[in-house]
Short mmCIF file of C-alpha atoms and ligand atoms in Angstrom, two decimals:
data_model
loop_
_atom_site.label_atom_id
_atom_site.label_comp_id
_atom_site.label_asym_id
_atom_site.label_seq_id
_atom_site.Cartn_x
_atom_site.Cartn_y
_atom_site.Cartn_z
CA UNK A 280 -23.29 10.76 -18.75
CA UNK A 281 -26.70 9.28 -18.13
CA UNK A 282 -25.69 6.08 -16.32
CA UNK A 283 -23.35 6.59 -13.35
CA UNK A 284 -22.28 2.91 -13.57
CA UNK A 285 -21.14 3.26 -17.19
CA UNK A 286 -17.41 2.70 -17.67
CA UNK A 287 -17.05 1.59 -14.03
CA UNK A 288 -19.32 -1.42 -13.56
CA UNK A 289 -17.48 -4.73 -13.89
CA UNK A 290 -14.02 -3.19 -14.02
CA UNK A 291 -11.27 -4.69 -11.86
CA UNK A 292 -9.54 -1.79 -10.12
CA UNK A 293 -6.37 -2.15 -8.03
CA UNK A 294 -5.76 0.75 -5.61
CA UNK A 295 -2.61 1.31 -3.57
CA UNK A 296 -2.93 3.37 -0.39
CA UNK A 297 -6.51 2.19 0.00
CA UNK A 298 -6.48 2.26 3.81
CA UNK A 299 -7.33 5.97 4.13
CA UNK A 300 -7.96 9.26 2.37
CA UNK A 301 -8.17 9.36 -1.40
CA UNK A 302 -7.64 5.62 -1.89
CA UNK A 303 -10.34 4.61 0.58
CA UNK A 304 -12.84 7.14 -0.80
CA UNK A 305 -12.16 5.96 -4.35
CA UNK A 306 -12.59 2.32 -3.39
CA UNK A 307 -15.98 3.11 -1.86
CA UNK A 308 -17.07 5.30 -4.76
CA UNK A 309 -16.13 2.80 -7.47
CA UNK A 310 -17.43 -0.24 -5.58
CA UNK A 311 -20.80 1.52 -5.15
CA UNK A 312 -20.89 1.84 -8.94
CA UNK A 313 -20.19 -1.80 -9.63
CA UNK A 314 -16.40 -1.98 -9.86
CA UNK A 315 -14.46 -4.83 -8.29
CA UNK A 316 -11.87 -3.21 -6.01
CA UNK A 317 -8.58 -4.75 -4.90
CA UNK A 318 -7.21 -2.83 -1.93
CA UNK A 319 -3.51 -2.51 -1.13
CA UNK A 320 -1.90 -0.83 1.92
CA UNK A 321 0.30 -1.75 4.86
CA UNK A 322 -2.46 -1.46 7.50
CA UNK A 323 -4.17 -4.77 6.85
CA UNK A 324 -6.77 -4.25 9.57
CA UNK A 325 -8.10 -1.19 7.78
CA UNK A 326 -8.29 -2.66 4.28
CA UNK A 327 -9.68 -5.94 5.61
CA UNK A 328 -12.44 -4.01 7.39
CA UNK A 329 -13.20 -1.98 4.26
CA UNK A 330 -13.29 -5.08 2.05
CA UNK A 331 -15.58 -6.83 4.54
CA UNK A 332 -17.86 -3.81 4.75
CA UNK A 333 -18.15 -3.61 0.95
CA UNK A 334 -18.64 -7.36 0.60
CA UNK A 335 -21.38 -7.15 3.23
CA UNK A 336 -23.21 -4.80 0.86
CA UNK A 337 -22.78 -7.21 -2.09
CA UNK A 338 -19.86 -5.28 -3.56
CA UNK A 339 -16.82 -7.14 -4.85
CA UNK A 340 -13.71 -6.29 -2.84
CA UNK A 341 -10.49 -7.92 -1.73
CA UNK A 342 -7.66 -6.73 0.54
CA UNK A 343 -3.99 -7.57 0.06
CA UNK A 344 -1.41 -6.25 2.51
CA UNK A 345 1.06 -4.26 0.43
CA UNK A 346 4.07 -2.10 1.13
CA UNK A 347 4.71 -0.29 -2.16
CA UNK A 348 8.40 0.09 -1.36
CA UNK A 349 8.69 -3.68 -1.85
CA UNK A 350 8.46 -4.55 -5.53
CA UNK A 351 7.54 -8.17 -4.80
CA UNK A 352 4.56 -7.06 -2.67
CA UNK A 353 3.21 -4.78 -5.39
CA UNK A 354 3.64 -7.61 -7.86
CA UNK A 355 1.74 -9.91 -5.48
CA UNK A 356 -1.10 -7.36 -5.16
CA UNK A 357 -1.64 -7.28 -8.92
CA UNK A 358 -1.18 -11.03 -9.34
CA UNK A 359 -3.78 -11.63 -6.61
CA UNK A 360 -6.25 -9.40 -8.48
CA UNK A 361 -5.66 -11.24 -11.76
CA UNK A 362 -5.83 -14.66 -10.08
CA UNK A 363 -9.14 -13.81 -8.39
CA UNK A 364 -10.86 -11.89 -11.17
CA UNK A 365 -9.05 -12.84 -14.39
CA UNK A 366 -7.82 -9.38 -15.35
CA UNK A 367 -6.82 -5.90 -14.24
CA UNK A 368 -8.58 -2.97 -15.86
CA UNK A 369 -7.36 -0.04 -13.78
CA UNK A 370 -4.23 0.43 -11.65
CA UNK A 371 -4.40 3.43 -9.33
CA UNK A 372 -0.92 4.25 -8.00
CA UNK A 373 -2.08 6.38 -5.10
CA UNK A 374 0.04 5.52 -2.02
CA UNK A 375 2.05 8.50 -0.86
CA UNK A 376 3.32 10.58 2.03
CA UNK A 377 4.25 14.22 2.55
CA UNK A 378 6.68 14.82 5.44
CA UNK A 379 7.55 18.38 4.43
CA UNK A 380 10.62 20.12 5.86
CA UNK A 381 13.20 22.66 4.70
CA UNK A 382 16.18 20.98 3.02
CA UNK A 383 18.63 22.52 5.50
CA UNK A 384 17.16 20.36 8.28
CA UNK A 385 18.61 17.34 6.45
CA UNK A 386 15.73 14.96 7.15
CA UNK A 387 17.34 12.52 4.78
CA UNK A 388 15.31 9.54 5.98
CA UNK A 389 12.12 11.43 5.03
CA UNK A 390 13.60 12.25 1.60
CA UNK A 391 14.32 8.56 1.09
CA UNK A 392 10.83 7.52 2.17
CA UNK A 393 9.17 10.01 -0.20
CA UNK A 394 11.27 8.81 -3.12
CA UNK A 395 10.62 5.17 -2.19
CA UNK A 396 6.85 5.50 -1.78
CA UNK A 397 5.81 8.43 -4.01
CA UNK A 398 8.06 7.62 -6.95
CA UNK A 399 9.44 4.09 -6.77
CA UNK A 400 6.08 2.80 -5.50
CA UNK A 401 4.43 4.20 -8.65
CA UNK A 402 7.12 2.58 -10.80
CA UNK A 403 6.56 -0.77 -9.10
CA UNK A 404 2.82 -0.40 -9.71
CA UNK A 405 3.47 0.20 -13.40
CA UNK A 406 5.87 -2.75 -13.54
CA UNK A 407 3.25 -5.03 -12.00
CA UNK A 408 0.27 -3.93 -14.09
CA UNK A 409 1.81 -3.25 -17.49
CA UNK A 410 2.51 -6.83 -18.66
CA UNK A 411 -1.12 -7.83 -17.97
CA UNK A 412 -2.50 -4.76 -19.72
CA UNK A 413 -0.21 -5.32 -22.73
CA UNK A 414 -1.44 -8.90 -22.98
CA UNK A 415 -5.08 -7.80 -22.61
CA UNK A 416 -4.54 -4.98 -25.10
CA UNK A 417 -6.49 -2.77 -22.71
CA UNK A 418 -6.11 -1.09 -19.36
CA UNK A 419 -5.88 2.24 -17.58
CA UNK A 420 -3.05 3.42 -15.32
CA UNK A 421 -3.92 6.31 -13.02
CA UNK A 422 -1.05 7.97 -11.16
CA UNK A 423 -1.46 10.51 -8.38
CA UNK A 424 0.63 13.66 -8.55
CA UNK A 425 -0.37 16.92 -6.81
CA UNK A 426 -0.57 20.67 -7.23
CA UNK A 427 2.95 20.26 -5.80
CA UNK A 428 3.76 18.45 -9.04
CA UNK A 429 3.19 21.80 -10.78
CA UNK A 430 4.44 24.27 -8.15
CA UNK A 431 7.37 24.23 -5.75
CA UNK A 432 7.18 25.87 -2.33
CA UNK A 433 9.72 26.18 0.48
CA UNK A 434 9.63 23.11 2.71
CA UNK A 435 8.14 20.98 -0.04
CA UNK A 436 11.13 20.54 -2.36
CA UNK A 437 11.49 16.76 -2.11
CA UNK A 438 7.74 16.09 -2.12
CA UNK A 439 7.42 18.37 -5.16
CA UNK A 440 10.33 16.62 -6.83
CA UNK A 441 8.60 13.24 -6.44
CA UNK A 442 5.30 14.63 -7.72
CA UNK A 443 6.96 16.37 -10.70
CA UNK A 444 8.63 13.03 -11.43
CA UNK A 445 5.26 11.26 -11.36
CA UNK A 446 4.00 13.68 -14.02
CA UNK A 447 7.07 13.15 -16.20
CA UNK A 448 6.76 9.42 -15.81
CA UNK A 449 3.06 9.49 -16.68
CA UNK A 450 3.73 11.50 -19.83
CA UNK A 451 6.42 9.06 -20.96
CA UNK A 452 4.13 6.15 -20.16
CA UNK A 453 1.29 7.75 -22.12
CA UNK A 454 3.39 7.89 -25.25
CA UNK A 455 4.88 4.41 -24.91
CA UNK A 456 1.69 2.44 -24.29
CA UNK A 457 -0.21 3.67 -27.36
CA UNK A 458 0.33 0.37 -29.23
CA UNK A 459 -1.39 -1.54 -26.44
CA UNK A 460 -4.59 0.50 -26.22
CA UNK A 461 -3.72 1.48 -22.63
CA UNK A 462 -4.98 4.78 -21.20
CA UNK A 463 -2.99 6.89 -18.74
CA UNK A 464 -4.20 9.61 -16.40
CA UNK A 465 -2.29 11.69 -13.89
CA UNK A 466 -4.42 13.43 -11.27
CA UNK A 467 -3.05 16.44 -9.37
CA UNK A 468 -5.22 17.34 -6.38
CA UNK A 469 -4.99 20.47 -4.27
CA UNK A 470 -5.84 20.31 -0.57
CA UNK A 471 -8.08 17.35 0.22
CA UNK A 472 -9.00 16.45 3.80
CA UNK A 473 -7.11 13.21 4.54
CA UNK A 474 -4.44 11.94 6.93
CA UNK A 475 -1.69 13.23 4.60
CA UNK A 476 -0.57 16.24 6.71
CA UNK A 477 -0.14 13.88 9.69
CA UNK A 478 3.13 12.69 8.12
CA UNK A 479 4.70 16.13 8.83
CA UNK A 480 6.91 15.94 11.90
CA UNK A 481 8.27 19.53 11.98
CA UNK A 482 5.92 21.62 14.15
CA UNK A 483 6.38 24.94 12.31
CA UNK A 484 5.90 23.32 8.91
CA UNK A 485 2.85 21.41 10.13
CA UNK A 486 1.32 24.70 11.27
CA UNK A 487 1.74 26.41 7.89
CA UNK A 488 0.37 23.37 6.05
CA UNK A 489 -2.57 23.26 8.48
CA UNK A 490 -3.51 26.77 7.30
CA UNK A 491 -3.56 25.64 3.65
CA UNK A 492 -5.70 22.65 4.64
CA UNK A 493 -8.32 24.84 6.31
CA UNK A 494 -10.02 24.99 2.90
CA UNK A 495 -9.55 21.28 2.12
CA UNK A 496 -12.36 19.50 0.29
CA UNK A 497 -13.65 15.96 0.98
CA UNK A 498 -11.87 12.98 -0.61
CA UNK A 499 -14.89 12.27 -2.80
CA UNK A 500 -13.65 15.08 -5.06
CA UNK A 501 -10.74 12.86 -6.04
CA UNK A 502 -12.93 9.79 -6.47
CA UNK A 503 -15.12 11.71 -8.91
CA UNK A 504 -12.06 12.75 -10.92
CA UNK A 505 -11.06 9.07 -11.19
CA UNK A 506 -14.59 8.15 -12.22
CA UNK A 507 -14.63 10.91 -14.86
CA UNK A 508 -11.48 9.53 -16.50
CA UNK A 509 -12.75 5.93 -16.32
CA UNK A 510 -16.17 6.77 -17.74
CA UNK A 511 -14.92 8.17 -21.02
CA UNK A 512 -15.49 6.06 -24.11
CA UNK A 513 -12.52 3.76 -24.85
CA UNK A 514 -11.17 6.05 -27.57
CA UNK A 515 -10.87 8.99 -25.17
CA UNK A 516 -7.83 9.16 -22.92
CA UNK A 517 -8.02 11.85 -20.22
CA UNK A 518 -4.34 12.44 -19.57
CA UNK A 519 -4.29 15.11 -16.86
CA UNK A 520 -6.65 16.44 -14.22
CA UNK A 521 -5.72 19.23 -11.80
CA UNK A 522 -8.24 20.41 -9.24
CA UNK A 523 -8.14 22.61 -6.15
CA UNK A 524 -10.64 23.70 -3.55
CA UNK A 525 -12.22 26.84 -4.98
CA UNK A 526 -10.92 28.75 -1.95
CA UNK A 527 -7.33 27.47 -2.22
CA UNK A 528 -4.98 30.29 -3.21
CA UNK A 529 -1.61 28.56 -3.66
P1 NDP B 1147 -3.42 9.51 3.47
O1 NDP B 1147 -2.28 9.71 4.40
O2 NDP B 1147 -4.80 9.59 4.00
O3 NDP B 1147 -3.26 8.12 2.71
C1 NDP B 1147 -2.01 7.68 2.27
C2 NDP B 1147 -2.14 6.23 1.89
O4 NDP B 1147 -0.87 5.78 1.40
C3 NDP B 1147 -2.53 5.35 3.05
O5 NDP B 1147 -3.53 4.43 2.62
C4 NDP B 1147 -1.25 4.62 3.39
O6 NDP B 1147 -1.55 3.30 3.81
C5 NDP B 1147 -0.59 4.56 2.03
N1 NDP B 1147 0.84 4.34 2.14
C6 NDP B 1147 1.79 5.10 2.71
N2 NDP B 1147 2.98 4.48 2.65
C7 NDP B 1147 2.76 3.29 2.04
C8 NDP B 1147 3.58 2.20 1.69
N3 NDP B 1147 4.89 2.18 1.96
N4 NDP B 1147 3.01 1.14 1.07
C9 NDP B 1147 1.69 1.13 0.80
N5 NDP B 1147 0.87 2.13 1.09
C10 NDP B 1147 1.41 3.19 1.72
O7 NDP B 1147 -3.20 10.58 2.32
P2 NDP B 1147 -3.97 10.86 0.94
O8 NDP B 1147 -5.10 9.97 0.74
O9 NDP B 1147 -4.18 12.31 0.87
O10 NDP B 1147 -2.80 10.52 -0.09
C11 NDP B 1147 -2.99 9.72 -1.25
C12 NDP B 1147 -2.17 10.31 -2.38
O11 NDP B 1147 -2.69 11.58 -2.75
C13 NDP B 1147 -0.69 10.54 -2.05
O12 NDP B 1147 0.09 10.13 -3.15
C14 NDP B 1147 -0.62 12.05 -1.87
O13 NDP B 1147 0.67 12.54 -2.13
C15 NDP B 1147 -1.64 12.49 -2.89
N6 NDP B 1147 -2.15 13.85 -2.72
C16 NDP B 1147 -2.93 14.16 -1.64
C17 NDP B 1147 -3.37 15.45 -1.47
C18 NDP B 1147 -4.18 15.87 -0.29
O14 NDP B 1147 -4.37 17.08 -0.10
N7 NDP B 1147 -4.69 14.97 0.51
C19 NDP B 1147 -3.07 16.51 -2.45
C20 NDP B 1147 -2.27 16.05 -3.54
C21 NDP B 1147 -1.85 14.77 -3.67
P3 NDP B 1147 -0.76 2.49 4.97
O15 NDP B 1147 -0.19 3.50 5.91
O16 NDP B 1147 -1.81 1.62 5.56
O17 NDP B 1147 0.26 1.71 4.21
#
């Protein structure tokens, strides 16, 4: 596409998990290309600093402290975007965590957190954005799955289960929102260099994941995938993107 701002400029984009990694990189990438970005995460200091930095460069950005496990907070994030900018064009349900461990270690609190953030957080994002997009008769919901949403590996059963669920949910959503002219995309990244592996508390598991992440690519790779889906003409709905580092085997 000739103009890198096309399909991005002027759009109001809400991003959960915007305080680091993929969400932060996407906020920067889209803001540089003229999008208005509304940043949600629990670490307010980080998203406030990012919003201030972008605003200082004449980009439009706003930060709203958001814990995606709290439906009311996700609702507030989207309502704040609509109150400030009049609409929501893109909802990126990106917040997630990956505390891998074998099931037999019974890290049930980690299972709960992954289901609450990776799956229920996405559902709350959909619940918050959908009514506005239905009313607008336009919008784009982008959910973040993973290569782990396609493949299951030992130690990653619960994470994979949440990411498979995000794909199933996205496919159901795709079919149901046709009457409202809403686009849906699910993006499944391979290893991308972010803080994600830091959520692993089991030393042996962390070590094996560290090996996979030796080939990790920068978070811009994800931002470009988002931009690719957004840039398509309105009648084209990019439903799935899966990418890996070229050197990633699994
Ligand atoms: P990071 O750990 O760098 O970022 C995770 C983000 O999620 C942070 O901004 C964090 O913000 C946010 N988050 C975590 N819990 C909550 C919560 N309860 N409420 C709101 N926000 C929360 O990892 P990534 O950027 O890599 O992860 C982003 C997404 O990409 C995740 O869904 C992950 O599963 C997915 N993914 C990542 C891959 C990778 O290799 N990096 C590969 C495949 C998928 P805060 O702590 O401030 O709330």
